XYZ file of C-alpha atoms in Angstrom:
662
model
C 39.075 112.476 -97.628
C 36.058 114.785 -97.592
C 33.466 114.807 -100.743
C 34.443 118.545 -101.106
C 38.070 118.167 -101.547
C 37.560 114.706 -103.756
C 35.268 116.910 -106.207
C 38.235 119.427 -106.243
C 40.766 116.748 -107.231
C 38.709 115.553 -110.052
C 38.182 119.335 -111.416
C 41.835 119.547 -110.961
C 42.962 116.732 -112.624
C 40.060 117.587 -115.551
C 41.536 120.898 -115.838
C 45.481 119.452 -116.203
C 43.764 116.652 -119.294
C 42.135 119.667 -120.970
C 45.457 121.758 -120.934
C 46.800 118.584 -122.769
C 44.218 118.959 -125.072
C 44.189 122.417 -125.976
C 48.031 122.020 -126.757
C 47.381 118.943 -128.790
C 49.469 116.925 -126.520
C 49.932 113.406 -128.414
C 50.016 109.897 -127.288
C 53.436 109.717 -127.737
C 54.401 112.375 -126.229
C 52.851 111.493 -123.113
C 54.544 108.351 -123.375
C 57.859 109.733 -123.994
C 57.022 112.200 -120.806
C 56.375 109.384 -118.309
C 58.979 107.250 -119.820
C 61.333 110.499 -118.779
C 59.916 110.683 -115.271
C 60.607 107.467 -114.820
C 64.246 107.865 -115.962
C 64.106 110.684 -113.014
C 62.555 108.971 -110.124
C 65.752 106.643 -110.592
C 64.310 103.419 -112.020
C 66.725 101.143 -113.608
C 66.582 100.856 -117.588
C 66.641 97.494 -118.261
C 69.489 96.750 -120.998
C 72.761 98.698 -121.852
C 73.615 99.530 -125.393
C 76.086 97.234 -127.288
C 79.269 99.439 -126.488
C 79.125 99.396 -122.622
C 81.033 96.691 -121.996
C 84.264 98.801 -123.188
C 83.284 101.862 -121.785
C 85.826 103.812 -119.625
C 84.765 105.315 -116.285
C 83.476 109.094 -116.584
C 83.539 109.172 -113.022
C 87.747 108.580 -112.976
C 88.542 109.785 -116.697
C 86.355 112.730 -116.989
C 83.958 114.003 -113.875
C 87.282 114.030 -111.706
C 88.282 117.176 -113.293
C 85.296 118.840 -112.221
C 85.551 117.303 -108.896
C 88.969 118.761 -108.317
C 88.504 122.004 -110.141
C 85.318 122.519 -107.682
C 87.928 121.504 -104.381
C 90.211 124.039 -105.479
C 87.802 126.564 -106.210
C 85.677 125.973 -102.773
C 89.036 126.390 -101.085
C 89.752 129.765 -102.692
C 85.935 130.969 -101.628
C 86.257 130.060 -97.912
C 89.966 131.044 -97.616
C 88.945 134.410 -98.929
C 85.519 134.716 -97.493
C 86.422 132.821 -93.917
C 88.631 136.118 -92.785
C 86.748 138.646 -94.187
C 85.301 140.163 -91.089
C 88.572 140.219 -89.574
C 90.026 141.746 -92.327
C 87.998 144.612 -92.094
C 88.396 144.881 -88.614
C 92.227 144.484 -88.147
C 93.171 146.134 -91.472
C 90.660 149.023 -92.652
C 89.430 149.789 -88.926
C 86.089 148.646 -89.598
C 84.129 148.380 -86.142
C 82.010 145.130 -85.500
C 78.924 146.628 -87.376
C 80.876 147.949 -90.106
C 82.342 144.787 -90.762
C 79.049 142.626 -90.260
C 77.197 145.084 -92.543
C 79.660 144.609 -95.074
C 79.877 141.123 -94.823
C 76.395 140.711 -95.147
C 76.166 143.210 -98.067
C 78.401 141.162 -99.795
C 77.387 137.885 -99.334
C 73.779 138.299 -100.276
C 75.490 139.749 -103.193
C 77.188 136.453 -103.735
C 73.875 134.448 -103.842
C 72.057 137.153 -106.036
C 74.392 136.445 -108.968
C 74.249 132.964 -109.428
C 70.643 133.509 -110.882
C 72.403 135.964 -113.478
C 75.322 133.214 -113.914
C 72.361 130.382 -114.443
C 70.205 132.666 -116.840
C 73.475 133.416 -119.263
C 74.843 129.590 -119.252
C 71.264 128.427 -120.047
C 70.461 131.340 -122.427
C 73.978 132.340 -124.615
C 76.895 130.837 -123.471
C 75.952 127.442 -122.069
C 77.474 125.605 -118.797
C 81.232 125.256 -120.045
C 82.054 128.551 -121.272
C 79.950 130.534 -118.578
C 82.225 128.443 -116.311
C 85.453 129.767 -117.643
C 84.713 133.387 -118.110
C 83.833 133.663 -114.770
C 86.453 131.606 -113.587
C 88.570 134.396 -115.234
C 87.073 137.241 -113.579
C 86.993 135.359 -110.022
C 90.774 135.337 -110.557
C 91.249 138.700 -111.308
C 89.163 139.611 -107.991
C 91.291 137.583 -105.870
C 94.505 138.728 -107.448
C 93.195 142.483 -106.640
C 92.428 141.355 -103.183
C 96.273 140.262 -102.652
C 97.448 143.567 -103.914
C 95.218 145.253 -101.670
C 96.401 143.365 -98.531
C 100.015 144.593 -99.089
C 100.872 145.529 -95.422
C 100.977 149.355 -95.010
C 99.278 150.111 -98.183
C 96.241 148.598 -97.722
C 93.661 150.066 -100.645
C 90.146 150.511 -99.921
C 90.039 151.807 -103.152
C 91.091 148.607 -104.893
C 89.916 145.990 -101.959
C 85.969 146.751 -102.313
C 85.725 146.736 -106.141
C 87.929 143.354 -105.875
C 85.545 141.630 -103.785
C 82.070 142.314 -105.763
C 84.495 141.285 -108.664
C 84.642 137.537 -106.691
C 81.159 137.905 -106.218
C 80.429 137.955 -109.897
C 82.814 135.499 -110.513
C 81.231 132.649 -108.199
C 78.169 133.703 -109.340
C 78.927 131.822 -112.743
C 80.374 128.760 -111.162
C 77.702 128.006 -108.392
C 74.582 126.984 -110.321
C 76.529 125.238 -113.402
C 79.710 123.462 -111.894
C 77.929 120.769 -110.653
C 75.410 120.805 -113.043
C 78.250 120.293 -115.862
C 79.683 117.597 -114.038
C 76.280 115.205 -114.020
C 76.158 116.412 -117.418
C 78.904 113.925 -118.231
C 77.167 111.023 -117.496
C 74.798 108.981 -119.966
C 72.108 107.983 -118.385
C 71.377 104.999 -121.064
C 74.613 103.362 -119.384
C 74.415 101.697 -115.837
C 77.538 101.956 -114.938
C 76.948 106.226 -115.708
C 73.722 106.221 -113.490
C 75.955 104.252 -110.377
C 79.168 106.621 -110.913
C 76.727 109.862 -111.022
C 75.681 108.604 -107.408
C 79.452 108.713 -106.597
C 80.305 111.782 -108.515
C 77.726 113.676 -106.178
C 79.491 111.776 -102.843
C 83.253 113.057 -104.331
C 81.774 116.307 -105.300
C 80.604 116.727 -101.417
C 83.502 115.757 -100.202
C 85.811 117.790 -102.333
C 83.629 120.717 -101.307
C 84.003 120.114 -97.457
C 87.526 119.349 -97.765
C 87.959 122.636 -99.466
C 86.088 124.322 -96.242
C 87.984 122.405 -93.736
C 91.658 123.362 -94.983
C 90.170 127.001 -95.776
C 89.042 127.394 -92.704
C 91.912 126.072 -90.786
C 95.289 126.521 -92.351
C 94.377 129.605 -94.464
C 92.629 131.419 -91.412
C 95.301 130.924 -89.127
C 97.823 132.348 -91.731
C 95.680 135.355 -92.407
C 94.848 135.785 -88.603
C 98.407 134.998 -87.034
C 100.740 134.839 -89.899
C 103.835 132.736 -90.843
C 106.910 133.701 -88.808
C 109.533 132.915 -91.578
C 107.544 135.055 -93.900
C 106.779 138.399 -92.370
C 105.042 137.287 -89.365
C 101.389 138.344 -88.538
C 101.904 141.884 -90.090
C 101.830 139.504 -93.779
C 99.411 137.401 -92.443
C 96.206 138.598 -94.601
C 98.727 138.778 -97.599
C 100.178 135.414 -97.384
C 96.739 133.951 -96.548
C 95.468 135.705 -99.409
C 97.753 134.126 -101.839
C 96.304 130.742 -101.499
C 92.857 131.186 -102.980
C 94.590 133.068 -105.824
C 96.870 130.483 -106.175
C 94.156 128.206 -106.002
C 91.618 129.932 -108.283
C 94.222 129.632 -111.254
C 95.040 125.882 -110.341
C 91.430 125.362 -110.667
C 91.159 127.019 -114.000
C 94.492 124.918 -115.475
C 92.763 121.515 -113.870
C 89.183 122.668 -115.734
C 90.965 123.263 -119.172
C 93.023 120.249 -119.189
C 89.993 118.228 -119.011
C 88.272 120.316 -121.970
C 88.886 117.418 -124.567
C 87.167 114.919 -122.614
C 83.941 116.919 -121.644
C 80.765 116.688 -122.856
C 79.408 120.148 -123.192
C 75.944 121.006 -123.891
C 74.682 124.007 -125.598
C 72.374 126.791 -123.825
C 68.725 125.308 -123.591
C 66.962 128.637 -122.620
C 65.617 129.475 -119.369
C 62.772 129.079 -117.498
C 63.057 131.676 -115.148
C 63.312 134.136 -117.867
C 59.779 132.610 -119.513
C 58.095 132.450 -115.834
C 59.347 136.227 -115.207
C 57.987 137.254 -118.622
C 54.605 135.307 -118.093
C 54.497 137.640 -114.397
C 55.410 140.878 -115.775
C 52.346 140.337 -118.805
C 49.963 139.536 -116.193
C 50.805 142.359 -113.974
C 51.953 145.142 -116.009
C 51.748 145.032 -119.615
C 47.506 143.706 -119.548
C 46.942 145.123 -116.477
C 43.966 146.992 -117.227
C 42.821 143.396 -119.033
C 39.361 141.986 -117.424
C 39.532 137.995 -117.428
C 36.694 137.444 -115.227
C 38.762 134.965 -113.520
C 40.396 134.956 -110.086
C 43.903 134.780 -110.424
C 45.800 137.591 -111.584
C 48.311 135.809 -113.929
C 45.233 134.311 -115.737
C 45.496 137.717 -118.076
C 48.678 136.246 -119.571
C 46.907 133.472 -121.119
C 46.217 133.377 -125.059
C 42.954 132.436 -124.161
C 42.048 136.469 -122.415
C 44.839 138.084 -125.113
C 47.759 137.312 -123.607
C 50.976 135.645 -125.103
C 51.277 132.243 -123.024
C 49.715 129.036 -123.443
C 47.174 127.842 -120.834
C 49.804 125.154 -119.563
C 52.597 127.615 -118.911
C 50.479 129.877 -117.002
C 49.010 127.130 -114.674
C 52.646 126.190 -113.986
C 53.790 129.272 -112.619
C 50.363 129.740 -110.939
C 51.489 126.628 -108.975
C 54.870 128.033 -107.985
C 52.924 131.297 -106.688
C 51.623 129.199 -104.068
C 55.012 128.823 -102.869
C 55.446 132.488 -102.045
C 54.526 132.350 -98.543
C 56.561 129.633 -97.701
C 59.932 131.105 -99.805
C 59.146 134.449 -97.708
C 59.898 132.507 -93.985
C 62.618 130.924 -95.317
C 64.124 134.563 -95.574
C 64.895 135.466 -91.576
C 66.047 131.255 -91.069
C 69.122 132.518 -93.727
C 69.324 135.714 -91.434
C 70.044 133.707 -88.459
C 72.606 131.005 -90.720
C 74.836 134.293 -91.695
C 75.656 135.077 -87.917
C 78.370 132.443 -87.992
C 80.267 134.447 -89.866
C 79.319 137.610 -88.546
C 77.888 137.823 -85.056
C 79.291 134.431 -83.598
C 82.643 136.025 -84.892
C 82.202 139.397 -82.969
C 82.029 137.408 -79.907
C 84.710 134.697 -80.251
C 86.928 137.266 -81.010
C 86.672 138.142 -77.340
C 87.185 134.721 -75.994
C 89.849 132.785 -75.095
C 91.506 131.874 -78.759
C 93.958 129.237 -77.288
C 93.754 125.205 -77.329
C 96.520 124.082 -74.842
C 98.585 127.262 -75.799
C 98.110 126.890 -79.245
C 96.296 129.875 -80.898
C 92.982 129.210 -82.773
C 91.766 131.431 -85.611
C 88.352 132.325 -84.790
C 86.815 131.505 -88.252
C 87.765 127.936 -87.211
C 84.724 127.168 -85.171
C 82.887 127.301 -88.727
C 83.987 123.332 -88.583
C 82.005 122.471 -85.966
C 78.822 123.417 -88.127
C 80.354 121.379 -90.890
C 80.672 118.374 -88.872
C 77.487 118.844 -86.977
C 76.264 118.020 -90.519
C 78.473 114.912 -91.323
C 77.075 113.467 -88.040
C 73.791 114.070 -87.944
C 72.218 113.376 -91.517
C 73.070 109.613 -91.029
C 71.294 109.359 -87.781
C 68.077 111.631 -88.716
C 67.839 109.849 -92.159
C 68.803 106.341 -90.993
C 67.224 106.203 -87.514
C 64.970 109.343 -86.604
C 62.957 109.911 -89.554
C 62.279 105.807 -90.178
C 61.479 105.942 -85.998
C 58.868 108.908 -86.106
C 57.048 106.931 -89.614
C 57.422 103.530 -87.544
C 55.529 104.697 -84.689
C 52.817 105.880 -87.088
C 53.964 109.751 -86.673
C 55.867 110.502 -90.188
C 57.147 114.125 -90.089
C 56.032 115.855 -93.133
C 58.262 118.305 -95.103
C 56.569 121.265 -93.215
C 57.342 119.854 -89.889
C 60.569 118.661 -90.506
C 61.569 122.603 -91.926
C 59.126 124.420 -88.673
C 61.889 121.863 -86.564
C 64.599 123.620 -88.406
C 63.558 126.733 -87.467
C 62.826 125.928 -83.649
C 66.624 124.734 -83.529
C 67.590 127.931 -85.207
C 65.766 129.861 -82.943
C 67.687 128.164 -79.814
C 71.160 128.807 -81.435
C 70.596 132.066 -80.650
C 69.291 131.591 -77.675
C 72.250 129.758 -76.510
C 74.917 132.467 -78.072
C 72.768 134.726 -75.781
C 73.732 132.793 -72.802
C 77.045 131.943 -73.761
C 77.627 136.248 -74.525
C 76.227 136.957 -70.510
C 78.952 134.059 -69.505
C 81.371 135.402 -71.610
C 80.994 138.748 -70.295
C 80.946 137.503 -66.556
C 84.501 135.712 -67.383
C 86.081 139.194 -69.048
C 89.007 140.564 -66.731
C 88.920 144.666 -65.886
C 88.802 146.761 -68.556
C 92.342 148.985 -69.278
C 94.030 151.189 -71.908
C 97.468 151.049 -73.400
C 98.989 151.979 -70.185
C 97.437 149.206 -68.519
C 100.061 146.055 -68.884
C 97.822 143.637 -67.828
C 94.974 145.086 -70.525
C 97.620 145.533 -73.300
C 98.960 141.589 -72.744
C 95.098 140.402 -73.085
C 94.215 141.850 -76.249
C 92.132 140.206 -78.816
C 93.923 138.717 -81.445
C 91.329 140.319 -83.832
C 92.649 143.792 -83.051
C 95.641 145.878 -83.233
C 97.498 147.014 -80.380
C 99.260 149.806 -82.165
C 95.346 151.245 -82.747
C 95.391 151.677 -79.119
C 98.934 153.033 -78.714
C 98.732 156.941 -77.336
C 102.681 157.009 -77.864
C 102.060 156.077 -81.877
C 99.277 158.914 -81.546
C 102.396 161.167 -80.195
C 104.690 160.604 -82.869
C 101.773 160.867 -85.591
C 100.635 163.911 -83.793
C 104.033 165.249 -84.243
C 104.663 164.223 -87.463
C 101.862 162.812 -89.828
C 104.599 161.162 -92.542
C 105.798 159.104 -89.647
C 103.423 156.240 -88.754
C 99.539 155.601 -89.336
C 97.186 157.378 -86.881
C 96.060 154.878 -84.145
C 92.230 154.299 -84.939
C 91.144 154.416 -81.442
C 93.264 157.244 -80.149
C 92.228 160.755 -80.808
C 93.309 164.533 -78.991
C 91.366 165.981 -76.128
C 89.430 169.220 -77.219
C 91.148 171.992 -76.845
C 93.997 170.243 -75.117
C 97.446 171.142 -76.609
C 100.045 170.634 -73.578
C 103.117 169.250 -74.345
C 105.227 166.975 -72.492
C 107.865 168.262 -70.226
C 111.185 168.918 -71.895
C 109.659 167.709 -75.220
C 107.733 169.215 -78.500
C 105.403 165.631 -77.861
C 101.795 166.426 -77.405
C 101.385 165.350 -73.726
C 99.464 162.064 -72.504
C 96.576 164.078 -70.801
C 95.904 165.556 -74.270
C 95.540 161.945 -75.905
C 92.191 160.096 -75.379
C 92.416 156.336 -76.037
C 89.472 153.585 -75.955
C 89.609 150.747 -73.546
C 91.325 147.576 -75.202
C 88.858 144.779 -76.207
C 90.078 141.831 -74.027
C 89.739 138.260 -73.995
C 87.340 136.488 -71.817
C 88.654 133.804 -69.813
C 85.709 131.807 -71.091
C 87.253 129.530 -74.173
C 85.782 130.072 -77.427
C 84.859 126.324 -77.817
C 81.866 127.252 -75.693
C 80.628 128.666 -78.987
C 80.509 124.811 -80.394
C 76.771 124.132 -78.955
C 75.620 127.161 -81.163
C 77.429 126.368 -84.368
C 76.196 122.665 -84.107
C 72.728 124.017 -83.305
C 72.821 125.641 -86.781
C 74.213 122.912 -88.551
C 71.034 120.913 -87.213
C 68.551 123.311 -88.220
C 70.289 123.394 -91.669
C 69.581 119.670 -91.856
C 65.980 119.958 -91.138
C 65.203 123.206 -92.837
C 67.508 123.956 -95.195
C 67.679 119.789 -97.087
C 63.782 119.870 -96.359
C 63.060 122.876 -98.422
C 64.718 121.890 -101.201
C 62.894 118.549 -101.364
C 59.511 120.850 -100.530
C 60.029 123.433 -103.105
C 61.480 120.438 -105.795
C 58.255 118.048 -105.136
C 55.793 120.598 -104.725
C 56.247 122.427 -108.520
C 55.657 121.322 -111.885
C 58.339 119.257 -113.495
C 58.646 122.356 -116.080
C 58.825 124.851 -113.132
C 61.244 123.150 -110.555
C 64.046 125.036 -111.802
C 62.504 128.446 -111.047
C 61.765 127.846 -107.362
C 64.905 126.446 -106.260
C 66.511 129.715 -108.046
C 63.721 131.622 -105.730
C 64.892 129.359 -103.311
C 68.310 130.023 -103.778
C 67.404 133.792 -103.612
C 65.980 133.654 -99.974
C 69.848 133.117 -98.861
C 70.839 136.198 -100.172
C 67.713 138.143 -98.816
C 68.553 136.428 -95.634
C 72.111 137.937 -95.563
C 70.685 141.533 -96.570
C 67.963 141.585 -93.753
C 70.121 141.754 -90.658
C 71.734 145.204 -92.414
C 68.346 147.087 -90.853
C 68.547 145.180 -87.360
C 72.126 145.613 -86.978
C 71.963 149.382 -88.034
C 68.705 149.808 -85.518
C 70.392 148.306 -82.476
C 73.304 150.700 -83.056
C 71.130 153.553 -83.763
C 72.098 155.127 -80.096
C 75.651 156.158 -79.923
C 75.629 156.006 -76.336
C 73.805 152.737 -76.195
C 75.127 150.663 -78.911
C 74.170 146.565 -78.636
C 77.259 145.261 -81.073
C 79.813 148.261 -80.193
C 83.859 147.733 -81.393
C 84.490 146.359 -78.065
C 81.333 143.955 -77.450
C 82.442 143.687 -73.480
C 80.653 147.430 -73.302
C 77.482 146.602 -75.268
C 74.894 144.317 -75.414
C 75.604 141.378 -78.110
C 73.185 139.338 -75.508
C 70.109 141.474 -76.386
C 70.729 141.147 -80.227
C 70.728 137.426 -80.039
C 67.861 137.303 -77.544
C 66.221 139.703 -80.476
C 67.110 137.099 -83.165
C 65.794 134.445 -81.382
C 62.412 136.421 -80.925
C 62.271 137.317 -84.532
C 62.668 133.836 -85.311
C 59.982 133.170 -82.827
C 57.581 135.343 -84.743
C 59.014 133.557 -88.200
C 57.895 130.582 -86.651
C 54.624 131.656 -85.595
C 54.053 132.837 -88.989
C 54.664 129.985 -90.524
C 52.576 127.756 -88.541
C 49.609 129.802 -89.650
C 50.583 129.268 -93.478
C 51.650 125.551 -93.560
C 48.605 124.183 -91.038
C 46.451 124.068 -93.718
C 48.456 123.577 -96.362
C 47.081 120.592 -98.807
C 50.577 118.752 -100.848
C 49.912 118.183 -104.482
C 50.167 114.833 -105.641
C 52.654 113.899 -108.029
C 50.141 112.260 -110.323
C 48.694 115.994 -110.595
C 51.756 117.531 -111.053
C 52.535 115.052 -113.709
C 49.535 116.144 -115.802
C 50.319 119.642 -115.387
C 54.378 118.838 -116.573
C 52.900 116.641 -119.775
C 51.008 119.646 -120.922
C 53.916 121.900 -120.283
C 56.203 119.626 -122.618
C 53.610 119.963 -125.566
C 54.148 123.862 -124.875
C 56.937 126.701 -125.734
C 58.844 126.251 -121.963
C 62.748 125.861 -122.856
C 63.803 122.035 -122.790
C 63.127 121.733 -119.238
C 63.511 118.224 -119.000
C 67.240 118.563 -120.008
C 67.684 121.540 -117.398
C 66.091 120.307 -114.453
C 68.349 119.649 -111.510
C 67.384 117.204 -109.411
C 65.009 115.530 -111.780
C 68.354 114.891 -114.214
C 70.762 114.122 -110.855
C 72.060 117.569 -111.240
C 73.017 119.223 -107.858
C 71.168 122.490 -106.222
C 72.540 125.044 -104.576
C 70.516 126.321 -101.569
C 71.952 128.738 -99.113
C 75.741 127.664 -98.920
C 75.172 124.183 -99.267
C 73.695 121.549 -102.810
C 72.340 118.807 -102.579
C 72.707 115.996 -104.638
C 69.640 115.549 -107.479
C 69.709 111.944 -106.789
C 69.276 112.306 -103.326
C 65.557 113.570 -103.580
C 66.124 115.398 -99.654
C 66.078 112.026 -98.455
C 69.686 110.173 -97.762
C 72.529 111.812 -99.169
C 73.769 114.995 -96.843
C 73.846 118.172 -98.059
C 76.975 119.779 -99.548
C 78.700 122.626 -98.743
C 79.244 124.907 -101.680
C 79.136 128.781 -101.316
């Protein structure tokens, strides 16, 4: 270590020591803080209370209700979201880009609302009442979706408000349910501490079991229907009824466990305090001169602000992480392609396996399977191997490798698209029997039927207008000896064809995205956790979650840009006539640029030591930050959402696999 860096570290430690003196932090308070940090680090408490011997299992008698609730809710969420793009395409006649944009906008909103849900729980209602309230909102949205999905009467006016009501509902559950589950365990009992680890494992499996059922059974019903229940025509109505039923069951199970829960009262929101510090420094005191280099110093009481030196210094440490939050946004944009562009591609591939139909959403399972199989490999062998040979991978190196795999996923998807197009049959319209029989399951054959257009033209009340047929301008000729419009006056689009290439060629790109999640998603959680003061960790995790919303939204202008020329759309309704491969290569290139930016900002990063951050924690605990020690997710062993995953707080980014949550 250079002498200059050594001097800087000494100055930093002196600064944090001054914070403690400034806030009159007593030795007893420091001792209490160190004890809390010791418990948070996983150290065992030597003795149990006297009543430990007769204590019932919290995992089976209390937390089990929350685990089953989470299973039902996740099945409901994935059951709906997994087929949302398909619903927009087949029931509302949206083009690929229109459906992708709507999904991205909704998905981003789903990741923004947890910030509000967490704030409401922390500040006003507490976790239990917040979960109950938002579960009811969630159920209302799902019931509206079922009503909107009635065949022949699909209502846009009902459907779109419904999906955003669902987004609001999930926002109150996502940030609170796993945390409430961890609240049920009392860390003074060794049995509870051990069961808390088991809780997160069972919580994890319940989420993935819900996702698995949703992506297979529910997606199959939505796409293909059940013959005895109306067939394909009623597929979405029956399929979307399952999430509504599961959400009602989730509420019933959650309520059933109420008498057994430990219900924590709201403690206040650290995120709100941090936001107020920034607002005061940047706006309220914008004309103040402090003589210091950092703008946030304007919020300190020393310079006429309303916040202690310790509080402001904690927020300043968070601001240094802002560039790393920014480079996570493109990564989540890549991640979102699994539900949009990958589905657009898969819809025009061979969606059969041994003659049996395969729902296009089912390929998402390979992302989950990749994670399940590779997390033990990475954690148990790969990371230790690099450490053993003297080249341990730092957190930022792991994140950079995750970006590389995300870039490769898009690159592979582009080449799969080139191969898919080469294996596609000759395009044809409805009058071509081969084209008619080979239509992609993601489109409705009636929308390409010129005979239906004839009937609609003669009597609009007799049938729906085919979405992809139109009258040739100025042509009004009739069929011979008929009152129907001549077929020569009707122009229908070519029917989107299934390629001969199996949809299972998409497995590598899904697996690469899963690998990138292991490296970038899990490690980003560890990075933003370990490089922030204890008092500010809930803030950094909230901001990390928000990057997922921004990632969903950032692809919207990209999609609109590549389709801005109506004569040369990259992602048209029929991708055989577009350049979906160019779109994937563009995303790969943008991820490459993001990787270069990441390298530039990460190459000189100096990690903060735990000792330095503990000094800030000690000073902050004597200030007026809201009871952070009780609400920090990872330190208490709670789960934290990252993107549509959750990581057990006990994992510390090390040996627990990530959990699918959203």
